[in-house]
XYZ file of C-alpha atoms in Angstrom:
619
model
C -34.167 -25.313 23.157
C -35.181 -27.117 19.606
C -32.979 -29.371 18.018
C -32.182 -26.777 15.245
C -30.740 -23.973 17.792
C -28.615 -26.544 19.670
C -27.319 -27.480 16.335
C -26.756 -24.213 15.136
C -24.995 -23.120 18.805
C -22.695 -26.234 18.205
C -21.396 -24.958 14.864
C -21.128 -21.701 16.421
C -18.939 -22.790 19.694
C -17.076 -24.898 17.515
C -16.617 -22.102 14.428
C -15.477 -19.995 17.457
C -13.215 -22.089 19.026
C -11.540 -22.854 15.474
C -10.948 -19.086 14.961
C -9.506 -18.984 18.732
C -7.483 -21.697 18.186
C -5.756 -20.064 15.476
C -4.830 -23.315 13.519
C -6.498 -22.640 10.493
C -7.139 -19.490 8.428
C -10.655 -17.594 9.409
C -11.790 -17.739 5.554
C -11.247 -21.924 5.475
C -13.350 -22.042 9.142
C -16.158 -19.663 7.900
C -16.342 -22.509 4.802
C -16.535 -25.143 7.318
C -19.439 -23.567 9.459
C -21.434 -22.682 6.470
C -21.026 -26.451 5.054
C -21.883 -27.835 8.473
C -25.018 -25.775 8.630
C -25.941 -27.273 5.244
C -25.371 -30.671 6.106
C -27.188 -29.874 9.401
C -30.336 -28.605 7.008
C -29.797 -24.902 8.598
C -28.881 -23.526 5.395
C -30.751 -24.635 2.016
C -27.783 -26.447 0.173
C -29.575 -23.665 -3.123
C -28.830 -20.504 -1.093
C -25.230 -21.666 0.402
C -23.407 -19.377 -1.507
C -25.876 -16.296 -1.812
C -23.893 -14.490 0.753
C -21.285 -13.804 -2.483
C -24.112 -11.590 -3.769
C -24.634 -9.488 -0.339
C -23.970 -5.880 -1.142
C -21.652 -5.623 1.662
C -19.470 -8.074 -0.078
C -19.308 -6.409 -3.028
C -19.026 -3.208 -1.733
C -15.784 -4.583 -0.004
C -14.316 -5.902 -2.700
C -14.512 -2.998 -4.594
C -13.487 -0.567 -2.021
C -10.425 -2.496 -1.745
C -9.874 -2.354 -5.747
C -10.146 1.739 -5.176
C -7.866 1.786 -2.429
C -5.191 0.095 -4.259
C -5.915 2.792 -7.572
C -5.069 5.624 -4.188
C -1.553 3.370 -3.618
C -0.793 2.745 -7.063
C -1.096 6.499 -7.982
C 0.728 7.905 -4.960
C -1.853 10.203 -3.722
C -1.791 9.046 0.089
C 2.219 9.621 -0.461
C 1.626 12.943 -2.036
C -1.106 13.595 1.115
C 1.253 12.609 3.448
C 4.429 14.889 2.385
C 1.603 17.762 2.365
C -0.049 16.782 5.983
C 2.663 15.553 8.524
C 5.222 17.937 9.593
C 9.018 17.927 9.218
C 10.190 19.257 12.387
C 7.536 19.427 14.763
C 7.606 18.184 18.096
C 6.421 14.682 19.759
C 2.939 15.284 20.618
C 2.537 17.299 16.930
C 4.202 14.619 14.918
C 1.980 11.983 16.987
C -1.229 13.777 16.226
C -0.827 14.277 12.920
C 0.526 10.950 11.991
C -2.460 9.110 13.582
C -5.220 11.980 12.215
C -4.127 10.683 8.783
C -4.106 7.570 9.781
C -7.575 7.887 10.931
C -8.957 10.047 7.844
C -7.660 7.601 5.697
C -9.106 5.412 6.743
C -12.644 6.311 7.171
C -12.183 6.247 3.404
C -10.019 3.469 2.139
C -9.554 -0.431 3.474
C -7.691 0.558 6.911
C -5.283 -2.173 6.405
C -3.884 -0.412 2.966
C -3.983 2.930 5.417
C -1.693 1.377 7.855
C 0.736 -0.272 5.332
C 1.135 3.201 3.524
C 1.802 4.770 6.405
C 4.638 2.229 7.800
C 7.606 3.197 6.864
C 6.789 6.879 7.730
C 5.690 5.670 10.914
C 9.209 3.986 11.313
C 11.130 7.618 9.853
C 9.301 9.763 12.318
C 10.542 6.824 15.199
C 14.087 7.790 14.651
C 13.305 11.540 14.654
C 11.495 11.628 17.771
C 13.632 9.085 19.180
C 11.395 6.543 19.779
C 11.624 3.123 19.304
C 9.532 1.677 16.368
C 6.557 -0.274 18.454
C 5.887 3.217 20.372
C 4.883 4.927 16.680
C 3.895 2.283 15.298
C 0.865 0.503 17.633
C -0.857 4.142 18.138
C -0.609 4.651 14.176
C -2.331 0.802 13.723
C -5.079 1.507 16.477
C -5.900 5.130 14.999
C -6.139 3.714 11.773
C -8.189 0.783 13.009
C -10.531 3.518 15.173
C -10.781 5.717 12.078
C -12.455 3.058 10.259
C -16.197 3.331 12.608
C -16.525 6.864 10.846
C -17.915 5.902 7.639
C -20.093 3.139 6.293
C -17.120 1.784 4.260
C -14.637 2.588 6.919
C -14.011 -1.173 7.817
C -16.275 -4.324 6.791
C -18.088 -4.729 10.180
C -19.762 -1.269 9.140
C -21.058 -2.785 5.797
C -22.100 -6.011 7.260
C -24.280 -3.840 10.037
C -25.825 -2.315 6.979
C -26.691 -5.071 5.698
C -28.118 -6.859 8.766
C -30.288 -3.265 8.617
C -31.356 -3.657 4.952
C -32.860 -6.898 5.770
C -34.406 -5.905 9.021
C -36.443 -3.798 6.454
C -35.017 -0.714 7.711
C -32.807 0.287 5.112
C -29.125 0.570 4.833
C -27.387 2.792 6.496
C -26.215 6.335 4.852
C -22.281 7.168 4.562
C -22.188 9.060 7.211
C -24.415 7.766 9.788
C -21.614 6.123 11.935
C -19.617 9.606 11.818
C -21.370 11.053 15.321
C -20.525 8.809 17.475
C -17.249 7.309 15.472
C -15.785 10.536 14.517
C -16.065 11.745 18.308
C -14.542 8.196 19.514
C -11.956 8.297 17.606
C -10.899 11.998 18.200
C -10.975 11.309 21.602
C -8.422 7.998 20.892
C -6.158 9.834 18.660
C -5.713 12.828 21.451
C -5.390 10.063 23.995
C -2.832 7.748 22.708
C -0.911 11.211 21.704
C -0.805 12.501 24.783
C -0.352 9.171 27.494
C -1.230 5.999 25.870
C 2.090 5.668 23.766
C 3.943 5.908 26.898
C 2.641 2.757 27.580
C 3.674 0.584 24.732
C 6.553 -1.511 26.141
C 10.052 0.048 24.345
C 10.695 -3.508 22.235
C 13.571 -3.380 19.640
C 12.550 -5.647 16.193
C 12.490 -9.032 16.627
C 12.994 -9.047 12.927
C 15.922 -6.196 12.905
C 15.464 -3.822 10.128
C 15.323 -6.962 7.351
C 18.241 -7.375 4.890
C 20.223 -3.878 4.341
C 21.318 -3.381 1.131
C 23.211 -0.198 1.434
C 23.061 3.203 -0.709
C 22.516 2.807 -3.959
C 23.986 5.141 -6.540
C 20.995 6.175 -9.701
C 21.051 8.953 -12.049
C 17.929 11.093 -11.756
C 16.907 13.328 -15.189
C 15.516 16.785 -14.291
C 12.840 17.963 -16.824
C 11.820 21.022 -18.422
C 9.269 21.593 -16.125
C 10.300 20.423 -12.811
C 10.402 22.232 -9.658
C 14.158 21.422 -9.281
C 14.883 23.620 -12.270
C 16.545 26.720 -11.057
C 17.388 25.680 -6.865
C 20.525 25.195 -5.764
C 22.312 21.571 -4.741
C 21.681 22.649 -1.358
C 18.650 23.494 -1.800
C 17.539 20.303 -3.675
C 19.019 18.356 -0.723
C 17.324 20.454 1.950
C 14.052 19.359 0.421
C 14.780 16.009 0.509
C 16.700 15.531 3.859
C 14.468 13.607 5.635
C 14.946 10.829 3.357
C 18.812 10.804 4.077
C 19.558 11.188 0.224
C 22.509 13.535 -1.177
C 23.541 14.438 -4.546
C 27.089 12.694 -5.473
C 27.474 14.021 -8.950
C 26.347 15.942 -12.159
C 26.386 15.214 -15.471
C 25.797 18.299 -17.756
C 25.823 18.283 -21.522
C 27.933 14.623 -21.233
C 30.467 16.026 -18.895
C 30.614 14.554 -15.041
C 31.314 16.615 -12.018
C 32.133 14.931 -9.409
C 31.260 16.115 -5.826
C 29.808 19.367 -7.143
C 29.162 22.375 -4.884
C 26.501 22.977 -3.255
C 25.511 26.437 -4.602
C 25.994 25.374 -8.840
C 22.116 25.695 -9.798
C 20.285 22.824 -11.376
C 19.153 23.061 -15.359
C 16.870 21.252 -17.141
C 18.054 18.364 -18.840
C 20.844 17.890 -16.259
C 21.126 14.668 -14.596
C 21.723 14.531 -10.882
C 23.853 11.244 -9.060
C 21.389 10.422 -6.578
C 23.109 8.591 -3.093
C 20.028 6.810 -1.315
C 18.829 3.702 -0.216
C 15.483 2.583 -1.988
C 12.370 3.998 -0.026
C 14.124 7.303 -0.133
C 14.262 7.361 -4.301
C 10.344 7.710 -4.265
C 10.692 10.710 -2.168
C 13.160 12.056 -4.248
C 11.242 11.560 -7.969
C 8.114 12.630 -6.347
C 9.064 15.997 -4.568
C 10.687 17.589 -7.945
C 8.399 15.099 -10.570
C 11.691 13.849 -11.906
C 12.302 10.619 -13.634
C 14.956 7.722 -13.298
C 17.355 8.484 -16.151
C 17.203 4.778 -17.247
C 13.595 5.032 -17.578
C 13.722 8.078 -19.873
C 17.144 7.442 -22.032
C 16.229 5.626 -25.204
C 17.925 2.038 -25.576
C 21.700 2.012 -26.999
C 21.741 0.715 -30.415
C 24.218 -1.983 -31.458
C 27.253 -0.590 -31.410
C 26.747 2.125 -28.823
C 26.837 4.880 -31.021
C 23.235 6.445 -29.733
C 22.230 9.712 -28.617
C 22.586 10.028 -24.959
C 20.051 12.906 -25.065
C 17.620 11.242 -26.655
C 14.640 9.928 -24.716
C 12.236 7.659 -25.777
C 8.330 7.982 -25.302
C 7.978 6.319 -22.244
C 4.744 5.466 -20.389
C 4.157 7.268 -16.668
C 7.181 6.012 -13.901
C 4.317 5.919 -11.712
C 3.585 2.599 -12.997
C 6.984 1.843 -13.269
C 6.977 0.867 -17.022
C 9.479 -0.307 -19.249
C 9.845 1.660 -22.334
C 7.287 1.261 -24.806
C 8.824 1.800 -27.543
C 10.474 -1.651 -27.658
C 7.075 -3.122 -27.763
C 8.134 -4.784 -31.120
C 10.509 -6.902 -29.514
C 8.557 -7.663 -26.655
C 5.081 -8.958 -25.908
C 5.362 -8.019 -22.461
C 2.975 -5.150 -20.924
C 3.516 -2.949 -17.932
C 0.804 -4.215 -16.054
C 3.149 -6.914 -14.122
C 6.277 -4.641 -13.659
C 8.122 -5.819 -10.348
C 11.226 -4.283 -8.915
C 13.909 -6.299 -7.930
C 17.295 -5.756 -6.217
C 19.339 -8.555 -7.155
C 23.580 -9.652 -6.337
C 25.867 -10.359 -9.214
C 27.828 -13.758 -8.262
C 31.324 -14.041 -8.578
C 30.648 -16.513 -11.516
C 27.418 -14.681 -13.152
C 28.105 -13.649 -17.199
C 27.570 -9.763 -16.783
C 30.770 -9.661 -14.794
C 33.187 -7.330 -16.461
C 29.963 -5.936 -18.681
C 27.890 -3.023 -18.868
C 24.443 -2.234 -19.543
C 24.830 -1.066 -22.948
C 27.065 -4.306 -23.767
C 24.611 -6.286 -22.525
C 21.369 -4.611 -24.763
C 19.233 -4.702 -21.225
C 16.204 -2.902 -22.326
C 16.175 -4.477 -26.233
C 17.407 -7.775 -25.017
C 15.327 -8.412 -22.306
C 13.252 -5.118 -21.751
C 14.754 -5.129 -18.419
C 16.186 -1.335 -17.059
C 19.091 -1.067 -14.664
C 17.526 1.575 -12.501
C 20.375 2.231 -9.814
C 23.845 0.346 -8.368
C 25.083 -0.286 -4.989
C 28.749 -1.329 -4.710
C 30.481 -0.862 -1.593
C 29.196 2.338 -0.671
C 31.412 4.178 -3.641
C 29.606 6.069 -6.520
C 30.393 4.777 -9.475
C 32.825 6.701 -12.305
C 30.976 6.220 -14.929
C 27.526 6.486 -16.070
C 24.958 3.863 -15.186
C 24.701 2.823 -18.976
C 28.354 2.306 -19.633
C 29.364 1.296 -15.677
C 31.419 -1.978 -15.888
C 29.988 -4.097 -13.568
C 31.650 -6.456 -10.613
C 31.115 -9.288 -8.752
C 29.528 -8.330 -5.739
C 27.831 -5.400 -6.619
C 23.762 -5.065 -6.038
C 22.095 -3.948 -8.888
C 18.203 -2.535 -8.652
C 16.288 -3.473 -11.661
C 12.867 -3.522 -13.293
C 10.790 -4.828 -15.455
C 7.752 -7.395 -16.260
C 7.904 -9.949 -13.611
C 9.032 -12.387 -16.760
C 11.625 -10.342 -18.531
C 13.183 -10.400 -14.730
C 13.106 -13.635 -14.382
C 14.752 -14.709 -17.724
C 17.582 -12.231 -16.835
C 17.985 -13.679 -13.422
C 18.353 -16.999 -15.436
C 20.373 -15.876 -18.087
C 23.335 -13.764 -16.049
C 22.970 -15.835 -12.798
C 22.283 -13.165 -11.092
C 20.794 -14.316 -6.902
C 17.644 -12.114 -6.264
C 17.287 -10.475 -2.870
C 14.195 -9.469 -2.874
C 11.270 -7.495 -4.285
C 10.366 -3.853 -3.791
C 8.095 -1.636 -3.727
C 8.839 2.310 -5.663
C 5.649 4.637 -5.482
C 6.372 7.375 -7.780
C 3.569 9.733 -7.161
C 2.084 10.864 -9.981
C 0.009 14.249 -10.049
C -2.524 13.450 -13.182
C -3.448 10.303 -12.076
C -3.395 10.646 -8.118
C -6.095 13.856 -8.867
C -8.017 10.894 -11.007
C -7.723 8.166 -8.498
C -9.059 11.026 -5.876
C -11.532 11.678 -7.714
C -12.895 7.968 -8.336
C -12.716 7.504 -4.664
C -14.555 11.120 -3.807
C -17.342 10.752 -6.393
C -18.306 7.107 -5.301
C -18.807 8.566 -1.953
C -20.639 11.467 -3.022
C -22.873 8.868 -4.653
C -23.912 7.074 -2.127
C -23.411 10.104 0.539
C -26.662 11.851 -1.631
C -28.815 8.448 -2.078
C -28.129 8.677 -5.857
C -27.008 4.477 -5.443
C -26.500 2.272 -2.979
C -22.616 1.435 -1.668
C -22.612 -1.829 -4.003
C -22.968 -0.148 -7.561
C -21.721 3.089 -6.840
C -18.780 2.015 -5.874
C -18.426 -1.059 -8.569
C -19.038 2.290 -11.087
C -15.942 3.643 -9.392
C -14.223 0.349 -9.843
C -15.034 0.489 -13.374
C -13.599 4.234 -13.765
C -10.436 3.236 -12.546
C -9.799 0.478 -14.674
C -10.727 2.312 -17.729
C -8.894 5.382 -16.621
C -5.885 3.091 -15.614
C -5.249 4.083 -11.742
C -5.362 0.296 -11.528
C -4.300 -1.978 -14.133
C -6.598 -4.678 -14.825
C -4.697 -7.470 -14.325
C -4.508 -6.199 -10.338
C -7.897 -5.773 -9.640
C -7.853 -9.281 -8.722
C -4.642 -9.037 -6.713
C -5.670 -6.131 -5.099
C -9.035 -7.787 -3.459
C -8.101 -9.348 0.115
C -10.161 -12.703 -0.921
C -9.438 -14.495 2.205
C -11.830 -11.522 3.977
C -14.400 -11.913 0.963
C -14.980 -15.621 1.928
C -14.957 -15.524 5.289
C -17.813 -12.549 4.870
C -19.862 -14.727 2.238
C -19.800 -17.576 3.706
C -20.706 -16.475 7.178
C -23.774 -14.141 5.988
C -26.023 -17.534 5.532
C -24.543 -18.803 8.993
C -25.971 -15.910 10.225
C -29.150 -16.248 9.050
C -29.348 -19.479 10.587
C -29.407 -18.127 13.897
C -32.213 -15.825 12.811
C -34.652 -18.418 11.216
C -33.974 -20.903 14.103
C -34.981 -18.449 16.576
C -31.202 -19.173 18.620
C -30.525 -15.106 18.426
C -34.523 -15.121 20.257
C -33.213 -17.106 22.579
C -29.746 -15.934 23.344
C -30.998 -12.233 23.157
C -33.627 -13.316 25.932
C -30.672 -14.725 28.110
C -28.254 -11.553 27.519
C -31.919 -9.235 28.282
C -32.965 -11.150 31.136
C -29.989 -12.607 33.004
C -27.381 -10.220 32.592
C -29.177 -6.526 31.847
C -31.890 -7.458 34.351
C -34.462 -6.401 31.613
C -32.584 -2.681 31.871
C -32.033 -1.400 27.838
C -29.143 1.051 28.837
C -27.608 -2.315 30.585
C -28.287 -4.617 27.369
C -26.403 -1.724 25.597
C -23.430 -1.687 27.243
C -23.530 -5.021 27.421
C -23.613 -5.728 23.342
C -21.048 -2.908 22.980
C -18.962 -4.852 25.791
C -19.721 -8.519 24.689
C -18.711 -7.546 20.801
C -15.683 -5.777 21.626
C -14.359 -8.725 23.588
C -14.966 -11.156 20.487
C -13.429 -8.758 18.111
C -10.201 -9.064 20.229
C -10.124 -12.638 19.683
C -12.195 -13.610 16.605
C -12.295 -11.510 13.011
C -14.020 -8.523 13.573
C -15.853 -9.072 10.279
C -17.320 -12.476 11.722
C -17.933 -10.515 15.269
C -20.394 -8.761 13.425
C -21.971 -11.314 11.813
C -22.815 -12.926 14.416
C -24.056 -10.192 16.919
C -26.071 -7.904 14.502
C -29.147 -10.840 14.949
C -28.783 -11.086 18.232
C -28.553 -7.662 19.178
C -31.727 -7.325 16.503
C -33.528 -9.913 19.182
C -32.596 -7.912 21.794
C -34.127 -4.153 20.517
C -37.359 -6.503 19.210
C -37.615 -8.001 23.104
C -36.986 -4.775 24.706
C -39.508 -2.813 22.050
C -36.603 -0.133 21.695
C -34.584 1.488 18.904
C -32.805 -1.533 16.978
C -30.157 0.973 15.174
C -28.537 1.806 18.736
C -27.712 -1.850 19.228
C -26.760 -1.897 15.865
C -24.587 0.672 15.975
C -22.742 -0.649 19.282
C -22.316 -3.731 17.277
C -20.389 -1.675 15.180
C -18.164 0.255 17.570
C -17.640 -2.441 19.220
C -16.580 -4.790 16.446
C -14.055 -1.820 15.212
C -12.225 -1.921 18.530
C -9.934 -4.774 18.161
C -6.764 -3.399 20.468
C -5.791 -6.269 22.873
C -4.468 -9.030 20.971
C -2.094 -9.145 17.608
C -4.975 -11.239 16.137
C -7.902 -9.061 16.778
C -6.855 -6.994 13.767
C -4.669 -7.167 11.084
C -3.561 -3.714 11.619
C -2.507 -5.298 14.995
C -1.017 -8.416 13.134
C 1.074 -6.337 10.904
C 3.384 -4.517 13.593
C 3.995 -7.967 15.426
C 7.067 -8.198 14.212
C 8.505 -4.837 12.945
C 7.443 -3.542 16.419
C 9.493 -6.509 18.424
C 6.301 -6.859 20.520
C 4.744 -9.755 22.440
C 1.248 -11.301 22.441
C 0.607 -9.410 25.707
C 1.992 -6.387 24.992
C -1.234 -4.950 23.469
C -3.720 -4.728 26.299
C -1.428 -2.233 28.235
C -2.274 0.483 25.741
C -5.319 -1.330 24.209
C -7.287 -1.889 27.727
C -7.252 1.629 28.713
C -8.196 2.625 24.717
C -11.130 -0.040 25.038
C -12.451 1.511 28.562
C -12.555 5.137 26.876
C -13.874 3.784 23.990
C -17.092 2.638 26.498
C -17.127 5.345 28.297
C -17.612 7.788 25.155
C -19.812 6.010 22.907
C -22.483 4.089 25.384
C -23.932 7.758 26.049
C -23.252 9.262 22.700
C -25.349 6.393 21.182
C -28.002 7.171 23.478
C -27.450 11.166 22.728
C -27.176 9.904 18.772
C -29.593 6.843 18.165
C -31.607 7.431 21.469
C -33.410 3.911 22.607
């Protein structure tokens, strides 16, 4: 062993030990190994950061920018209404949740799958009766299997593209990784389905179900062209019972009906008294492509003497804009619009004052969306409602108007939240980004990195994603850690210490046998994955399992390939994954609570790819 591969075997151990140890974040580590090999004269101090340029790197980061443009718009909400059943039994509701899970994911950044897909995860719980852990670990492994189907499924995919590109073999096409993924992860879904979520220990939250703010009570304006026009109360609540919402009240040409029945048939124009907590509004707007009266009703003048009917040109709700049409009086645009639920104090000024005596939306371009107060609807409208101490008010606005009414009133803030009002127009746009960037790259037209930067560019110009959250939207923590790890990487190449640990993994443990050095790549990278980044897994195992086809004179794209089914099974540990990391707590589970399911997931996983890679990519 030369002096350069025990140095660069040092910085490994000790990069690996770091990410075990869990002490520091995996991006700062990756920084540390990649200065240490520059110190250490592994890595030319002029090329330190040229992993920033790798086209898996950029193809991340903008994959992640077009996954957010498929959140912002509401089309995985609007896929998910159409897909999962209502009423279907266990094993139905199971397999469709974690299909679309899966699907998503081949096609978006899994982790944005898996947080779409939470809270109907946690609905379709409470039908089934289930707890929340036993829905919501076999939705965060299918989406985490679902990823190995496509090049752009999950980073480990790109970076074993990459590691081909510079093997001089080229990168690998979209759907290369769908033969043996697509049938692995079939085969997981159907499992877990069937037997493997009867294994996930029954856990109640650790967390509880967060802070509860109640029912809140919003008006809801039915347009001209909505599907609500012409169904029945009932009706309108049948479509939206699921989300535990009911109708309270009507207010028709200015006059209130409280409690109406059931059977008096919605109009246009007519504004419905929505009672439902705040994740079932979006369900509401969505379904019938109705607005939030307060976003449509143009600001009271002065002296309250205003048309009610009249409605303002408004941008899309799907953004969640303030009205534009104040844009005199304020400078503030709708790319930084927050929602916020926030407690009037016994002591704050708006006590005893409504929204119209308090100018919200020409005073501080704030609207008053919706009101909570002690589970009564109110009497009057929103607009005119006195307000109390004690009640919980749901507003929105730019992040800054907020926070200057917050400061103003006194107001406490409890929180911010999240409303995804699908929107048709640009959901089909944001679809289509997504669809035609794959087509791209799915026909050899571009490679991943500019096709999809084109599609990164269409959505900013088209406005699925505002431009001041492209920035936001990229996970740069994963971006660093994948940059600065690429040049590590290729220290182990130059120095010849993925030679020489390929020769001990060939010799010493497969015996010289390919099928053994295989199984034993796929096995060896799916046991790092569960306790390192899957990202850096890959990084560090596509040269050594590179050594390993050169020794053996075989195939190099079916070690490859088990390098990246292997790094893409991450189920035995909350750290392996952040899929895994982000049920921790909402699913009340334990650190060992994963390997009961994930073991016997991991096993299958071996058992079904080792000889469909040698069926696929034969050696």
């Amino acid at each position: 062993m030369t002096t350069p591969q025990a140095l660069i075997f040092s910085i490994l151990a000790a990069t690996m030990g770091l990410f075990l140890w869990g002490r520091f974040r995996h991006d700062v580590v990756a920084l540390a190994a990649l200065m240490a090999c520059v110190i250490a004269g592994l890595v030319p101090g002029a090329n330190a950061f040229a992993g920033f340029g790798h086209p898996a790197v950029i193809t991340v980061a903008c994959v992640l920018v077009l996954s957010q443009g498929l959140q912002n718009t509401g089309a995985v909400d609007w896929l998910a209404r159409s897909i999962l059943p209502r009423d279907a039994g266990r094993l139905t509701s199971m397999v469709a949740l974690m299909g679309l899970g899966a699907a998503l994911s081949g096609f978006m950044n899994n982790v944005g799958a898996m947080a779409l897909l939470m809270p109907v995860a946690v609905q379709l719980s409470y039908r089934l009766n289930l707890t929340h852990g036993q829905v919501l670990m076999p939705l965060a492994f299918a989406t985490i299997l679902g990823g190995m189907t496509t090049v752009i499924g999950t980073p480990p995919n790109l970076i074993v593209s990459g590691f081909r590109a510079e093997a001089g073999l080229g990168f690998f096409d979209m759907f290369d990784f769908a033969p043996v993924g697509v049938a692995v992860a079939v085969a997981g879904v159907i499992f877990v389905a069937i037997i493997g979520w009867r294994l996930v220990p029954a856990r109640t939250s650790a967390a509880g179900e967060g802070f509860d703010t109640g029912d809140y009570f919003t008006e809801l304006r039915v347009p001209e062209k909505s599907k609500a026009v012409g169904l029945t109360l009932r009706a309108f609540e049948s479509e939206i019972k699921d989300s535990d919402a009911q109708i309270v009240g009507l207010v028709r040409n200015e006059v209130r009906l409280t409690a109406p029945h059931g059977g008096r048939v919605i109009r246009a124009k007519d504004i419905l008294v929505l009672q439902a907590d705040v994740d079932a509004l979006a369900k509401a707007l969505s379904v019938f492509d109705i607005k939030l009266e307060q976003q449509m009703a143009a600001p009271p003048d002065a002296d309250d003497r205003a048309d009610p009917t009249a409605q303002a040109e408004t941008s899309d709700a799907t953004d969640n804009k303030v009205s534009e049409d104040n844009d005199d009086q304020s400078p503030d645009r709708s790319d930084d619009i927050v929602l916020r639920e926030l407690a009037v104090l016994p002591g704050a000024t708006i006590v005893g004052r409504s929204a119209t005596d308090l100018h919200l939306r020409t005073r501080y371009g704030v609207n008053l969306l919706a009101v909570s107060r002690e589970g009564q609807p109110p009497r009057a409208r929103l607009r005119t409602l006195k307000l109390r101490s004690g009640d919980l008010l749901m507003v929105q606005g730019a992040s800054e108007a907020v926070s200057a009414f917050i400061s103003d009133t006194g107001c406490v803030p409890l929180g911010e939240r999240e409303l995804r009002i699908p929107d048709k127009r640009r959901a089909i746009i944001a679809g289509a980004i997504m669809l035609a960037a794959v087509a791209i790259v799915a026909l050899g037209l571009l490679p991943a990195a500019p096709a999809f930067t084109l599609g990164l560019i269409a959505s900013v110009v088209l406005r699925t994603v505002p431009p001041r959250k492209i920035y936001t939207a990229i996970d740069w923590p994963v971006i660093v850690l994948l940059a600065a790890l690429i040049p590590v990487a290729g220290a182990m190449q130059s120095t010849g210490a993925a030679d020489l640990l390929a020769r001990f993994l060939v010799q010493t443990v497969a015996q010289g046998n390919p099928i053994a050095a295989l199984v034993v790549v796929l096995v060896t990278t799916m046991f790092l994955s569960d306790v390192m980044n899957n990202a850096a897994t890959a990084a560090v195992l596509c040269p050594i399992a590179l050594g390993i086809s050169a020794m053996l004179g075989v195939n190099p794209d079916s070690f490859l390939m088990a390098v990246a089914i292997g790094a893409s099974c991450a189920f035995l540990t909350p750290i392996g994954h952040q899929n895994n990391t982000l049920i921790l707590g909402p699913g009340g589970f334990r650190f060992g609570d994963y390997w009961k399911l994930g073991l016997p997931l991991e096993m299958l996983v071996v058992v079904i790819s080792a000889p469909l890679l040698l069926i696929v990519w034969p050696l």
